[in-house]
mmCIF file of C-alpha atoms in Angstrom:
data_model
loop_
_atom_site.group_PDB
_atom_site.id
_atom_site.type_symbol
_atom_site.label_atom_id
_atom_site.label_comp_id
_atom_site.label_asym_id
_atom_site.label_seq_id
_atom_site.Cartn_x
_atom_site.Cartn_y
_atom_site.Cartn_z
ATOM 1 C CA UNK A 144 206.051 15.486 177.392
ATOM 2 C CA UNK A 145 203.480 17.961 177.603
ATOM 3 C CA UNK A 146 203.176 21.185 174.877
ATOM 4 C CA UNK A 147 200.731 23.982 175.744
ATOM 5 C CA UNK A 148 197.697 23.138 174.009
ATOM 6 C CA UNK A 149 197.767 25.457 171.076
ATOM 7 C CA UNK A 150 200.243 23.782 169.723
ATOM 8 C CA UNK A 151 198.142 20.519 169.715
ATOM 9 C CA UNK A 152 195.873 21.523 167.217
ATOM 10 C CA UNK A 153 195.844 20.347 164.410
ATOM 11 C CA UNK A 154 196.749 22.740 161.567
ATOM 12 C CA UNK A 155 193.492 22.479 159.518
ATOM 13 C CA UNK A 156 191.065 22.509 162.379
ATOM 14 C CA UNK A 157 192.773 26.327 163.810
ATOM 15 C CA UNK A 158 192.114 27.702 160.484
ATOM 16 C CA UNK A 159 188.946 26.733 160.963
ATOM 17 C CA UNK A 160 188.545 27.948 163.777
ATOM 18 C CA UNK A 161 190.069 31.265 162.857
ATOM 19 C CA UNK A 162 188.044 31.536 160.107
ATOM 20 C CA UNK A 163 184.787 30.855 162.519
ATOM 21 C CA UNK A 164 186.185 33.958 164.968
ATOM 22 C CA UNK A 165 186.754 36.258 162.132
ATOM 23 C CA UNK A 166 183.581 35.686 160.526
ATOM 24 C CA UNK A 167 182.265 37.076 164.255
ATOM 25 C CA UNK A 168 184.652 39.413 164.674
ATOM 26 C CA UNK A 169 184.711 41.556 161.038
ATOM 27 C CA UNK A 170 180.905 41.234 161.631
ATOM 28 C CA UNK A 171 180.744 42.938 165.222
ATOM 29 C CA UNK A 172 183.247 45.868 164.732
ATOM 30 C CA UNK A 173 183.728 45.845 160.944
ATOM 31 C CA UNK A 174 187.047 45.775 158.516
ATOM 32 C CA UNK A 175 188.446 49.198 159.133
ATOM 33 C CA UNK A 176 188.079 49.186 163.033
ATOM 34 C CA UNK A 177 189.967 45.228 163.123
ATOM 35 C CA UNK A 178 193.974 45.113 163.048
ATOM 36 C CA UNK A 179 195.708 41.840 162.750
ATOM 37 C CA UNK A 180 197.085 42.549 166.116
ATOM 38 C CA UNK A 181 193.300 42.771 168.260
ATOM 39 C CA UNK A 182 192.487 39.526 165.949
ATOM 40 C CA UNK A 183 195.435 37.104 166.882
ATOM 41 C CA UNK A 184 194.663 38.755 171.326
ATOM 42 C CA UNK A 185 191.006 38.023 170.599
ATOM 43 C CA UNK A 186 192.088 34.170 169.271
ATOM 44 C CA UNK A 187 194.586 33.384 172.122
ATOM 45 C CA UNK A 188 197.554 33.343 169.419
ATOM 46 C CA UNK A 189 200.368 35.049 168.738
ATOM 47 C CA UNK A 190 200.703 37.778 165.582
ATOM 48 C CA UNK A 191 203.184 35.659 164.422
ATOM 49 C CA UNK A 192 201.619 32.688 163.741
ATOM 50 C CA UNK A 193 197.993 34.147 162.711
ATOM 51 C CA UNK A 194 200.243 35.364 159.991
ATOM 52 C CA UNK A 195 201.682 31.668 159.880
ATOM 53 C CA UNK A 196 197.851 31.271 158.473
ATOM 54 C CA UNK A 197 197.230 34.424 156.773
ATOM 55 C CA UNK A 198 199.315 36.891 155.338
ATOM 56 C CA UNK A 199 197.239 39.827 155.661
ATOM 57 C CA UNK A 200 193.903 40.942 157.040
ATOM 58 C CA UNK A 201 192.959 41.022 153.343
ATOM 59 C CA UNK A 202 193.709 37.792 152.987
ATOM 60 C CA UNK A 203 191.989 36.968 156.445
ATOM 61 C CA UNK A 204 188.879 38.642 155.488
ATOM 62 C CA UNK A 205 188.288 36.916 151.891
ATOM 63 C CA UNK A 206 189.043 33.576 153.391
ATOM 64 C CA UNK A 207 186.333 34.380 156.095
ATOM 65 C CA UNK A 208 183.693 35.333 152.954
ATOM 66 C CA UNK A 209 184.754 32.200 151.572
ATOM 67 C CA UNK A 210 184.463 30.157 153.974
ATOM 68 C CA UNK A 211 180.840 31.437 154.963
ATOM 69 C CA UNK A 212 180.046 30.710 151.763
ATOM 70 C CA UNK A 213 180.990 27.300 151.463
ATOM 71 C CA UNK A 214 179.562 26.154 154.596
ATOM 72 C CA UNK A 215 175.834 28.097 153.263
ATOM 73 C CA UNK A 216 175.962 26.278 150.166
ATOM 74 C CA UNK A 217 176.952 22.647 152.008
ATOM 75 C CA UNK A 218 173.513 23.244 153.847
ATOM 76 C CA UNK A 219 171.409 24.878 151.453
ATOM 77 C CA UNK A 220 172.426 21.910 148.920
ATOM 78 C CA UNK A 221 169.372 20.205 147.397
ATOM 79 C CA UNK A 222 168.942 16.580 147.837
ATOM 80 C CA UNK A 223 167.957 15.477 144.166
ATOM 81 C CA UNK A 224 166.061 12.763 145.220
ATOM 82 C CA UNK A 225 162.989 14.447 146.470
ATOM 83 C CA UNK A 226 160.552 16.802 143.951
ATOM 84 C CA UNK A 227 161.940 20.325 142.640
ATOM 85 C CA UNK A 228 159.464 21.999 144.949
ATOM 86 C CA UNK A 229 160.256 20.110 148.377
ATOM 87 C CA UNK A 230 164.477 20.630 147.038
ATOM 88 C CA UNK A 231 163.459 24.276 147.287
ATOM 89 C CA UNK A 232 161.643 24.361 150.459
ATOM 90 C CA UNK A 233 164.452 22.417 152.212
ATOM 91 C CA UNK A 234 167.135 24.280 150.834
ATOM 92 C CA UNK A 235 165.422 27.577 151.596
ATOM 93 C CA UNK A 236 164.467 26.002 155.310
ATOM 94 C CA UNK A 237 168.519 25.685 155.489
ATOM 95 C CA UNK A 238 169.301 28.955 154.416
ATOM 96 C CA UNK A 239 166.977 30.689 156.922
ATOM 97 C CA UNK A 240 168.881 28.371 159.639
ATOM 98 C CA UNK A 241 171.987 29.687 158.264
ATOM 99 C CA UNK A 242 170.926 33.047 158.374
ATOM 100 C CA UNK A 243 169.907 33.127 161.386
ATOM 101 C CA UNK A 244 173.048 31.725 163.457
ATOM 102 C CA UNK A 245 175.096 34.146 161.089
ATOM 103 C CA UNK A 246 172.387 36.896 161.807
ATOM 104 C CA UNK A 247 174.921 40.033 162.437
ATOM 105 C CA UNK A 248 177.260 38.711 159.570
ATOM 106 C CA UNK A 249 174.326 38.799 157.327
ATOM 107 C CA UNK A 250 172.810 41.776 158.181
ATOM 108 C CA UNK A 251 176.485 43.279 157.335
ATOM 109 C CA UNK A 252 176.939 42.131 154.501
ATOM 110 C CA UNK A 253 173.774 42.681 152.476
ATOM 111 C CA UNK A 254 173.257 46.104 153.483
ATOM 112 C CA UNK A 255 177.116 47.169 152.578
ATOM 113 C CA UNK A 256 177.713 45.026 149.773
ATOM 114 C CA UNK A 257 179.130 47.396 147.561
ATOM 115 C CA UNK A 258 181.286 48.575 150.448
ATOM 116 C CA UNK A 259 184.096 45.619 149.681
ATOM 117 C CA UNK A 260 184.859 44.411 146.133
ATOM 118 C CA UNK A 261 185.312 41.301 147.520
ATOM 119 C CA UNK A 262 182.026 40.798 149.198
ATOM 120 C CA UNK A 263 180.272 42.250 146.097
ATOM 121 C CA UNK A 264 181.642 40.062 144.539
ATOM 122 C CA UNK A 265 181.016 36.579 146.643
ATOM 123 C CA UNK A 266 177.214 38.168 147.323
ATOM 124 C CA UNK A 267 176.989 38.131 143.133
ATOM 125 C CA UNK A 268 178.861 35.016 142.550
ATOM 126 C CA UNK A 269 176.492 33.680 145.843
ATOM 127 C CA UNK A 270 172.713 34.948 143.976
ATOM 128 C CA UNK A 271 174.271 33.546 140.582
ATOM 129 C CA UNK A 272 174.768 30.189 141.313
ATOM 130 C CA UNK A 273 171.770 30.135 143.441
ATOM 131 C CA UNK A 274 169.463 31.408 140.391
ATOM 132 C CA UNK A 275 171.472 28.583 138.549
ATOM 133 C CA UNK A 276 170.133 26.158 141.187
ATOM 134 C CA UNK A 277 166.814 27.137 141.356
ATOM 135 C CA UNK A 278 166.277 27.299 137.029
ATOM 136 C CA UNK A 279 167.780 24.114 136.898
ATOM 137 C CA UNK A 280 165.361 22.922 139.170
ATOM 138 C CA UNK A 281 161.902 24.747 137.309
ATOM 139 C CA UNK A 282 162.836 24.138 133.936
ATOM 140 C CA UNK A 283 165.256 20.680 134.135
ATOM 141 C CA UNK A 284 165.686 20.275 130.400
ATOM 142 C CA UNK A 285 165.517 23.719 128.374
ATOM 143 C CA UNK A 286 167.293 27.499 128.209
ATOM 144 C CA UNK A 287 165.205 29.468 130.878
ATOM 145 C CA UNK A 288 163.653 32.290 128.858
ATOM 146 C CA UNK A 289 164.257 35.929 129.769
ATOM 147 C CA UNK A 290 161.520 36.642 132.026
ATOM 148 C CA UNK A 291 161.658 33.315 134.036
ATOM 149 C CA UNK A 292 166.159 34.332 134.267
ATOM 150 C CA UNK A 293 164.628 37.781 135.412
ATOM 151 C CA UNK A 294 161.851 36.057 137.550
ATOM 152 C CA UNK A 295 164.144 34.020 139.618
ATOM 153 C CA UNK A 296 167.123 36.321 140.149
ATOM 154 C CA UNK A 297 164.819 39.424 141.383
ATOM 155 C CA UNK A 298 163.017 36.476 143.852
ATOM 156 C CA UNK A 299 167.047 36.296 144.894
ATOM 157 C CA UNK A 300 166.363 40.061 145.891
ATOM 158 C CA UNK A 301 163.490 39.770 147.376
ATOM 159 C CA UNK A 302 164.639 36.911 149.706
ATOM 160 C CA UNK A 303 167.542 39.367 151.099
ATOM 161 C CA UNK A 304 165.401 42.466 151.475
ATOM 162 C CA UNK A 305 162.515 40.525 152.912
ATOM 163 C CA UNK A 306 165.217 38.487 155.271
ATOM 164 C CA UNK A 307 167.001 41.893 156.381
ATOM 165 C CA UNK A 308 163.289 42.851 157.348
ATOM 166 C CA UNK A 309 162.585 40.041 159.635
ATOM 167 C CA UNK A 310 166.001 39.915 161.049
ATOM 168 C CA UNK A 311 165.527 44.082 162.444
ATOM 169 C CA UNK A 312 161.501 43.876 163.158
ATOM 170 C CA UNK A 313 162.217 40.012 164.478
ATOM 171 C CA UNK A 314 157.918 39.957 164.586
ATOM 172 C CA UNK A 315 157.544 37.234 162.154
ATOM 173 C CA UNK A 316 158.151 33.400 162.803
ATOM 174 C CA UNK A 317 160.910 31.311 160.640
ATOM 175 C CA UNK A 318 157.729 29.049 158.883
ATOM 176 C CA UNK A 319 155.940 32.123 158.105
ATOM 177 C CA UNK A 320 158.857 33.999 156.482
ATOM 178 C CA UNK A 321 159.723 30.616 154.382
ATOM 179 C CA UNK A 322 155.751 30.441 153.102
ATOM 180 C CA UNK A 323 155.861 34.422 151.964
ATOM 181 C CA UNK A 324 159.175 33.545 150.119
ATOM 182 C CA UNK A 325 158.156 30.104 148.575
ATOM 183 C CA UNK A 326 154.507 31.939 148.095
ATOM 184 C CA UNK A 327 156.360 35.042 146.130
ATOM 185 C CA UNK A 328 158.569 32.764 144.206
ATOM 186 C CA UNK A 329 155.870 30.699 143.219
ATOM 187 C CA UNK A 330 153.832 34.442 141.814
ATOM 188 C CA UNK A 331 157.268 35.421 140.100
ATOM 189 C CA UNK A 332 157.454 32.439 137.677
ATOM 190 C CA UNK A 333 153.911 32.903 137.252
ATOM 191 C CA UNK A 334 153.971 36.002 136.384
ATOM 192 C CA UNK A 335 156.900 35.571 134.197
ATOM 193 C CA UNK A 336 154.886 33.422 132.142
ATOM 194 C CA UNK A 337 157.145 30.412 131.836
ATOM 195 C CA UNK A 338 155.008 27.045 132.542
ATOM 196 C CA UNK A 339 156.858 25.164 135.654
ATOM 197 C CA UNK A 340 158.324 21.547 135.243
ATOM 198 C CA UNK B 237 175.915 95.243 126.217
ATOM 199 C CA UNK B 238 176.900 91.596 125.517
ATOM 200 C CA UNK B 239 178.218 89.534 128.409
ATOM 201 C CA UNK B 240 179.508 85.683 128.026
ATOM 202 C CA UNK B 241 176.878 83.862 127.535
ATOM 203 C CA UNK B 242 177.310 81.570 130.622
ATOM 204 C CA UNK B 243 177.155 84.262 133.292
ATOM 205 C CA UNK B 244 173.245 85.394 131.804
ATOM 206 C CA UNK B 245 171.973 81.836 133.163
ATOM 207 C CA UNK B 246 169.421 82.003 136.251
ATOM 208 C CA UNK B 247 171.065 80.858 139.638
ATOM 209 C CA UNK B 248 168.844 78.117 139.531
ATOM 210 C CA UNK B 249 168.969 77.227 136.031
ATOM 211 C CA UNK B 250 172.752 76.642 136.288
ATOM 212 C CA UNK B 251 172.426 74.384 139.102
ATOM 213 C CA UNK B 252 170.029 72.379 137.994
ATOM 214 C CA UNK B 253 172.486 71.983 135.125
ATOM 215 C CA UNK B 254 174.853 71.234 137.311
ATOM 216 C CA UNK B 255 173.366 68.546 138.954
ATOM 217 C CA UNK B 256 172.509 66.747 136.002
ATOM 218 C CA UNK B 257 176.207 66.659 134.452
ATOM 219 C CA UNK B 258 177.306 65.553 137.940
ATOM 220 C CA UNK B 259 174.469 62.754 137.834
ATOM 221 C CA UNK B 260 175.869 61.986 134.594
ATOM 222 C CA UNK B 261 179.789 62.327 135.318
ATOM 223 C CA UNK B 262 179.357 60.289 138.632
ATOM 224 C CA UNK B 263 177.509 57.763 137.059
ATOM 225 C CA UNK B 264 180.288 57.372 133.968
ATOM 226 C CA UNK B 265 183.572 57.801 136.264
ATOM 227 C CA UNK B 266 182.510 56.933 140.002
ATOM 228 C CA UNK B 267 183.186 59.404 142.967
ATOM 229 C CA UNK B 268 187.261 58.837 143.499
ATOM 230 C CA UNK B 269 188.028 59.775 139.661
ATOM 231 C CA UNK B 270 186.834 62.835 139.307
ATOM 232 C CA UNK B 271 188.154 65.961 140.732
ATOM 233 C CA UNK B 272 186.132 69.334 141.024
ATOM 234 C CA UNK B 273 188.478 70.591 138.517
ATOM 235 C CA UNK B 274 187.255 68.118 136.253
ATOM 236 C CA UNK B 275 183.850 68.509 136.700
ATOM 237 C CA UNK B 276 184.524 72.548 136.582
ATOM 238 C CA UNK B 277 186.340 71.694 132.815
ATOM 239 C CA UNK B 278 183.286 69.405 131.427
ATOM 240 C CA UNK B 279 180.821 72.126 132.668
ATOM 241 C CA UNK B 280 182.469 74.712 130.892
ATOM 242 C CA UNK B 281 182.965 76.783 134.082
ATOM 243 C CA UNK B 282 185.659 78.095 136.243
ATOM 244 C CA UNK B 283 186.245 76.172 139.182
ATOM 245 C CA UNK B 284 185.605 78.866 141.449
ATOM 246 C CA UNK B 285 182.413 79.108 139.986
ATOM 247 C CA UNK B 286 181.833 76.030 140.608
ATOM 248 C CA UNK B 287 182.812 76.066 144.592
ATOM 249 C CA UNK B 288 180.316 78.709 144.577
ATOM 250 C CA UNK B 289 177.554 76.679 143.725
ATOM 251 C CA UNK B 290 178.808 73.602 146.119
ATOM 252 C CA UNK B 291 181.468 73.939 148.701
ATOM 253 C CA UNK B 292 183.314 70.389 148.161
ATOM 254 C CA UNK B 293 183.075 67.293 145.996
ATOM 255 C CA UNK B 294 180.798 65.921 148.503
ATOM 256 C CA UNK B 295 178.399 68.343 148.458
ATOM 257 C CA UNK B 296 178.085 68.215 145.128
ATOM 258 C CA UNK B 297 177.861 64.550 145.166
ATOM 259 C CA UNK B 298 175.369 64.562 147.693
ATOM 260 C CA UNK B 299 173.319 67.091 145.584
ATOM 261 C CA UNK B 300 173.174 65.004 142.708
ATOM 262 C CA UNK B 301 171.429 62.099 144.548
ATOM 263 C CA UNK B 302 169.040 64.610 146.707
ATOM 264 C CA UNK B 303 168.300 65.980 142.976
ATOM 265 C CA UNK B 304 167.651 62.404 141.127
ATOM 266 C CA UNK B 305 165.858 61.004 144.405
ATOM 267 C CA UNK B 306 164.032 64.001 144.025
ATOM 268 C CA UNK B 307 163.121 63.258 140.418
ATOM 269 C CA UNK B 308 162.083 59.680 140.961
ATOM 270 C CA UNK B 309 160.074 61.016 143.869
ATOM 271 C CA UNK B 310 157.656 63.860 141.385
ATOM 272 C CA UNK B 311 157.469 61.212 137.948
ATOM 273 C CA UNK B 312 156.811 58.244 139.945
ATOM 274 C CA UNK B 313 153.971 60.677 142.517
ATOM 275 C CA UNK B 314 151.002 58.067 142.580
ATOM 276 C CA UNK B 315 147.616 59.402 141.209
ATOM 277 C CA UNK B 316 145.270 59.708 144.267
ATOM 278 C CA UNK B 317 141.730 59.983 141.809
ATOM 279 C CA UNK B 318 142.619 56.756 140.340
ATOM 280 C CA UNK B 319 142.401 53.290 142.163
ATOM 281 C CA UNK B 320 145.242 52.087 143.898
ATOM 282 C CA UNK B 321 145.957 49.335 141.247
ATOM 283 C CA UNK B 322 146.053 51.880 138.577
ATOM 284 C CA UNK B 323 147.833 54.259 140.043
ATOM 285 C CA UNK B 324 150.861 51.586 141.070
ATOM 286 C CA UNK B 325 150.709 50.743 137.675
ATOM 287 C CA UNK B 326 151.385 53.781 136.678
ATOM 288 C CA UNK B 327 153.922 54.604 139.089
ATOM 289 C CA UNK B 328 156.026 51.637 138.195
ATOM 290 C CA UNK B 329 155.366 52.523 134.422
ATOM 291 C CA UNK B 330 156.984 55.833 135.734
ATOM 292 C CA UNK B 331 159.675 54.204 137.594
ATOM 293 C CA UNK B 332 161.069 52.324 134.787
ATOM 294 C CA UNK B 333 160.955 55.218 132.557
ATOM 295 C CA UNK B 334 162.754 57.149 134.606
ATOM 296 C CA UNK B 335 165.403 53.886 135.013
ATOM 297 C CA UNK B 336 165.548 54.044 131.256
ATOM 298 C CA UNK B 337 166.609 57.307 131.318
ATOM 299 C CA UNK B 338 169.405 56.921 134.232
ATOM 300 C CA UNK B 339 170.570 53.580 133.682
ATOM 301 C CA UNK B 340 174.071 53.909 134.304
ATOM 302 C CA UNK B 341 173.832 55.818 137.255
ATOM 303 C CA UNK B 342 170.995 53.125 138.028
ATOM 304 C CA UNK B 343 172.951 50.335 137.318
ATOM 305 C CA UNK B 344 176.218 52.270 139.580
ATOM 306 C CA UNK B 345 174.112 52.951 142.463
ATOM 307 C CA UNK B 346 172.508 49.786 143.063
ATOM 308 C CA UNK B 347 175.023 47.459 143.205
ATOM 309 C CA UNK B 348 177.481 49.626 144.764
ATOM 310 C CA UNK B 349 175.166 50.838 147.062
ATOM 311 C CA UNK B 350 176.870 49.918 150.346
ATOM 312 C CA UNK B 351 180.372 51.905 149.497
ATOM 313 C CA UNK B 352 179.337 55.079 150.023
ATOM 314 C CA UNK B 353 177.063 56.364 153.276
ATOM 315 C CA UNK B 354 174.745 58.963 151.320
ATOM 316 C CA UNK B 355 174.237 56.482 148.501
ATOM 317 C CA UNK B 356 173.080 53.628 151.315
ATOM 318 C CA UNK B 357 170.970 55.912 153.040
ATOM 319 C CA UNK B 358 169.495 57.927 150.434
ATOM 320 C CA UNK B 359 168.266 54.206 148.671
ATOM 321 C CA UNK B 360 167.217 53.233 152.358
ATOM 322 C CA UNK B 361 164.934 56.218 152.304
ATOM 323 C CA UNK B 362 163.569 56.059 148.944
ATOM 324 C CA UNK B 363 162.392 52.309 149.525
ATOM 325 C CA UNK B 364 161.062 53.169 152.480
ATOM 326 C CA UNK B 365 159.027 56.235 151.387
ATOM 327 C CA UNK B 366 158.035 54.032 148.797
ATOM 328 C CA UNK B 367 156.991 51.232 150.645
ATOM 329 C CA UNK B 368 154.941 53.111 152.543
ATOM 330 C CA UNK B 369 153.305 54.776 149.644
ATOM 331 C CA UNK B 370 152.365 50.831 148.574
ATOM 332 C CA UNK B 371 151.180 49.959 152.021
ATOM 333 C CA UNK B 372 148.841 53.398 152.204
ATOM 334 C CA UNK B 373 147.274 52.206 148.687
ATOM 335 C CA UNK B 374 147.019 48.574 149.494
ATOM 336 C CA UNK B 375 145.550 48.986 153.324
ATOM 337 C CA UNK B 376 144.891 52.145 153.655
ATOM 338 C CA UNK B 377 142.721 52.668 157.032
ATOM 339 C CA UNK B 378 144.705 50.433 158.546
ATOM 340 C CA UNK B 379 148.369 49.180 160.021
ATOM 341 C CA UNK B 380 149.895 47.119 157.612
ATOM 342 C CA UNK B 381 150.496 43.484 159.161
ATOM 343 C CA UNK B 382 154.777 42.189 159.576
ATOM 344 C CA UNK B 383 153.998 39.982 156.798
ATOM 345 C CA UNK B 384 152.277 42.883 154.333
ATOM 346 C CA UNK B 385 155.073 44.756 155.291
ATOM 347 C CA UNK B 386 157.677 42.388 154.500
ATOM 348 C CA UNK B 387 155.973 41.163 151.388
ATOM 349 C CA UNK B 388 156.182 44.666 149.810
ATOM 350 C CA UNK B 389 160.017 45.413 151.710
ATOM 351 C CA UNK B 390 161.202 42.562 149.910
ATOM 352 C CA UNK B 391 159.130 43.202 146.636
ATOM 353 C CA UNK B 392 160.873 46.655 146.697
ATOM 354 C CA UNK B 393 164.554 44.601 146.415
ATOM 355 C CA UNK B 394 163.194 42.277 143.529
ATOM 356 C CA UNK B 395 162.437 45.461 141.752
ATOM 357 C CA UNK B 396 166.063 45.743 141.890
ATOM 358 C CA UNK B 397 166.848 42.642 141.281
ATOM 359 C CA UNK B 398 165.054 42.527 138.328
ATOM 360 C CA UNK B 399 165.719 45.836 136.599
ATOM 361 C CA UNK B 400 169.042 45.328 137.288
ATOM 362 C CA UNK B 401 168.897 41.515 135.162
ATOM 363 C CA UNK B 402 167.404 44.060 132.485
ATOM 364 C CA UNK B 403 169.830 46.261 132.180
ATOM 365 C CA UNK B 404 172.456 43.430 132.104
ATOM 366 C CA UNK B 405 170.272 41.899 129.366
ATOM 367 C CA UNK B 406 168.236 43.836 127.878
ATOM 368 C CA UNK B 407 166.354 41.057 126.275
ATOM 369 C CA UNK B 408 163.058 41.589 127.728
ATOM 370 C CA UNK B 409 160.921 44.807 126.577
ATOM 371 C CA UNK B 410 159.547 47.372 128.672
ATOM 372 C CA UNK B 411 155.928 46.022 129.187
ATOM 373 C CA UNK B 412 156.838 42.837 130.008
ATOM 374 C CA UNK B 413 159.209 43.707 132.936
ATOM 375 C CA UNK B 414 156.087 45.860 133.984
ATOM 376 C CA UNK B 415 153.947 42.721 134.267
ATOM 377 C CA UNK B 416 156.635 40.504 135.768
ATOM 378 C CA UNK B 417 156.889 43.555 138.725
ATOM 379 C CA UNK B 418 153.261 43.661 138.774
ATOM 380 C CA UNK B 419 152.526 40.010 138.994
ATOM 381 C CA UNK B 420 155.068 39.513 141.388
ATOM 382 C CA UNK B 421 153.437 42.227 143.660
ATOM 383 C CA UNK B 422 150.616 40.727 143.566
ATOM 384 C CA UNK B 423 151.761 36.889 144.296
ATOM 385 C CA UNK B 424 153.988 38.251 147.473
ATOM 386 C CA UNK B 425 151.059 40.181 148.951
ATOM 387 C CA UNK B 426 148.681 36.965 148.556
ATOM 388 C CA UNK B 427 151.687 34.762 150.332
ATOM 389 C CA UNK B 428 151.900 37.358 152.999
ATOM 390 C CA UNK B 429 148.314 36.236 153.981
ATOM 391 C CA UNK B 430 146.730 40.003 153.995
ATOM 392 C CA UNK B 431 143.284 40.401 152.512
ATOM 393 C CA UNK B 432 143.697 43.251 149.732
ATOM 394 C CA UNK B 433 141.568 46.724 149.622
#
């Protein structure tokens, strides 16, 4: 009666697990360096059926994007019950979490974005909706203006370049990085101008 | 007596020519498009001419960037008898001029920063020359705290961020995209908790 136990799982929960291992893996040694062949040794499986899954490394590697960003915006998603301002600090709370159990992944990514059209692509789509968030959430009813569309998406910047700081000097502490980044938000729509609420 | 006009230019002279159709041609048709025989044909030069000045594609590539970063470098040189607000004021006046005038190749090299080495480095090394320039003129006789230098680290990225939203835009006038950067400055170094001067 009894099957080895790979063949137990269940379909939906070894892609996710795949997924999960390639997110670690294209992050440690990069896409060149990875075959499909070290991938399916390093997950237990045969080639054969990691292609079952996915039918190229290509293919492998935008589902792994894809599914990194999926699970960032499940836990960065504001609960629109509380304030605009306490959405924000939450959400940004979760990202930091996010960031820093995907630390290496991130650190990747950011700094060679325009290495893969694909991840250039996911980081843009990733910063646009997240500006779209974050307007919706200063100015509810109206068109932003210019400077607070400018405001907001640079702040998107500054979050990754002040985040890629802390994660190589490691010498500040998580509540301290999410004041400077609320704090510098907070000066950017100021400085653009645009009254909040 | 006369020779073709092309072979009376100064060494120099014709380099520095060089560099700046390259800057140009890069910026309009990315590194794998164009061939030195290309570039040799838009110069108006033989191609062995043009080995002479730079041995491979490469090196010339990696000219152009040493020659803009360069550039950015002397126009954006901070002021040392003004005071330090001034003369960052000045310097980013400078900095977006000189955006202004290289916005394609702006606009090319920041978001696809990551797919080629020299490009990644050489913007690695200009925001960190620069952010040490800001950190001498904010604290000068002293170490900069983590959080100073993180504040003006990511500040240097929302420049990006920004400039880049103008460029895509260009719906907000020069002055005004001065202030934003400014104001923004100002609100990340007061999050990061330093006292200024």
């Amino acid at each position: 009666m009894s099957t080895p136990a790979y063949t137990r799982l269940d379909v939906d929960e070894r892609r996710r697990q795949l997924l999960e291992l390639g997110a670690e893996l294209f992050a440690r040694h990069g896409y060149e360096e990875l075959s499909m062949a070290r991938i399916a040794r390093e997950a237990g499986i045969s080639k054969a059926l990691l292609y079952h899954y996915f039918p190229s490394k290509q293919a492998y590697f935008s589902a792994t994007l894809e599914q990194a960003a999926e699970e960032l915006a499940e836990v960065t998603e504001p609960d629109p019950s509380q304030p605009p301002v306490e959405q924000l600090a939450a959400s940004l709370d979760a990202y930091l979490g996010w960031v820093e159990r995907h630390m290496g992944a991130y650190d990747k990514l950011i700094r060679g974005v325009g290495a893969v059209p694909e991840v250039r692509e996911l980081v843009e789509r990733v910063r646009e909706e997240t500006a779209a968030r974050i307007l919706a959430g200063i100015a509810p009813d109206r068109e932003p203006s210019p400077m607070l569309r400018a405001a907001v998406r640079g702040w998107l910047w500054f979050m990754d370049g002040a985040v890629l700081d802390w994660i190589e000097h490691r010498d500040i502490d998580r509540p301290r990085l999410h004041a400077l980044l609320l704090g510098t938000l907070l000066g950017a729509v100021t400085a653009s101008g645009e009254p909040l609420g």
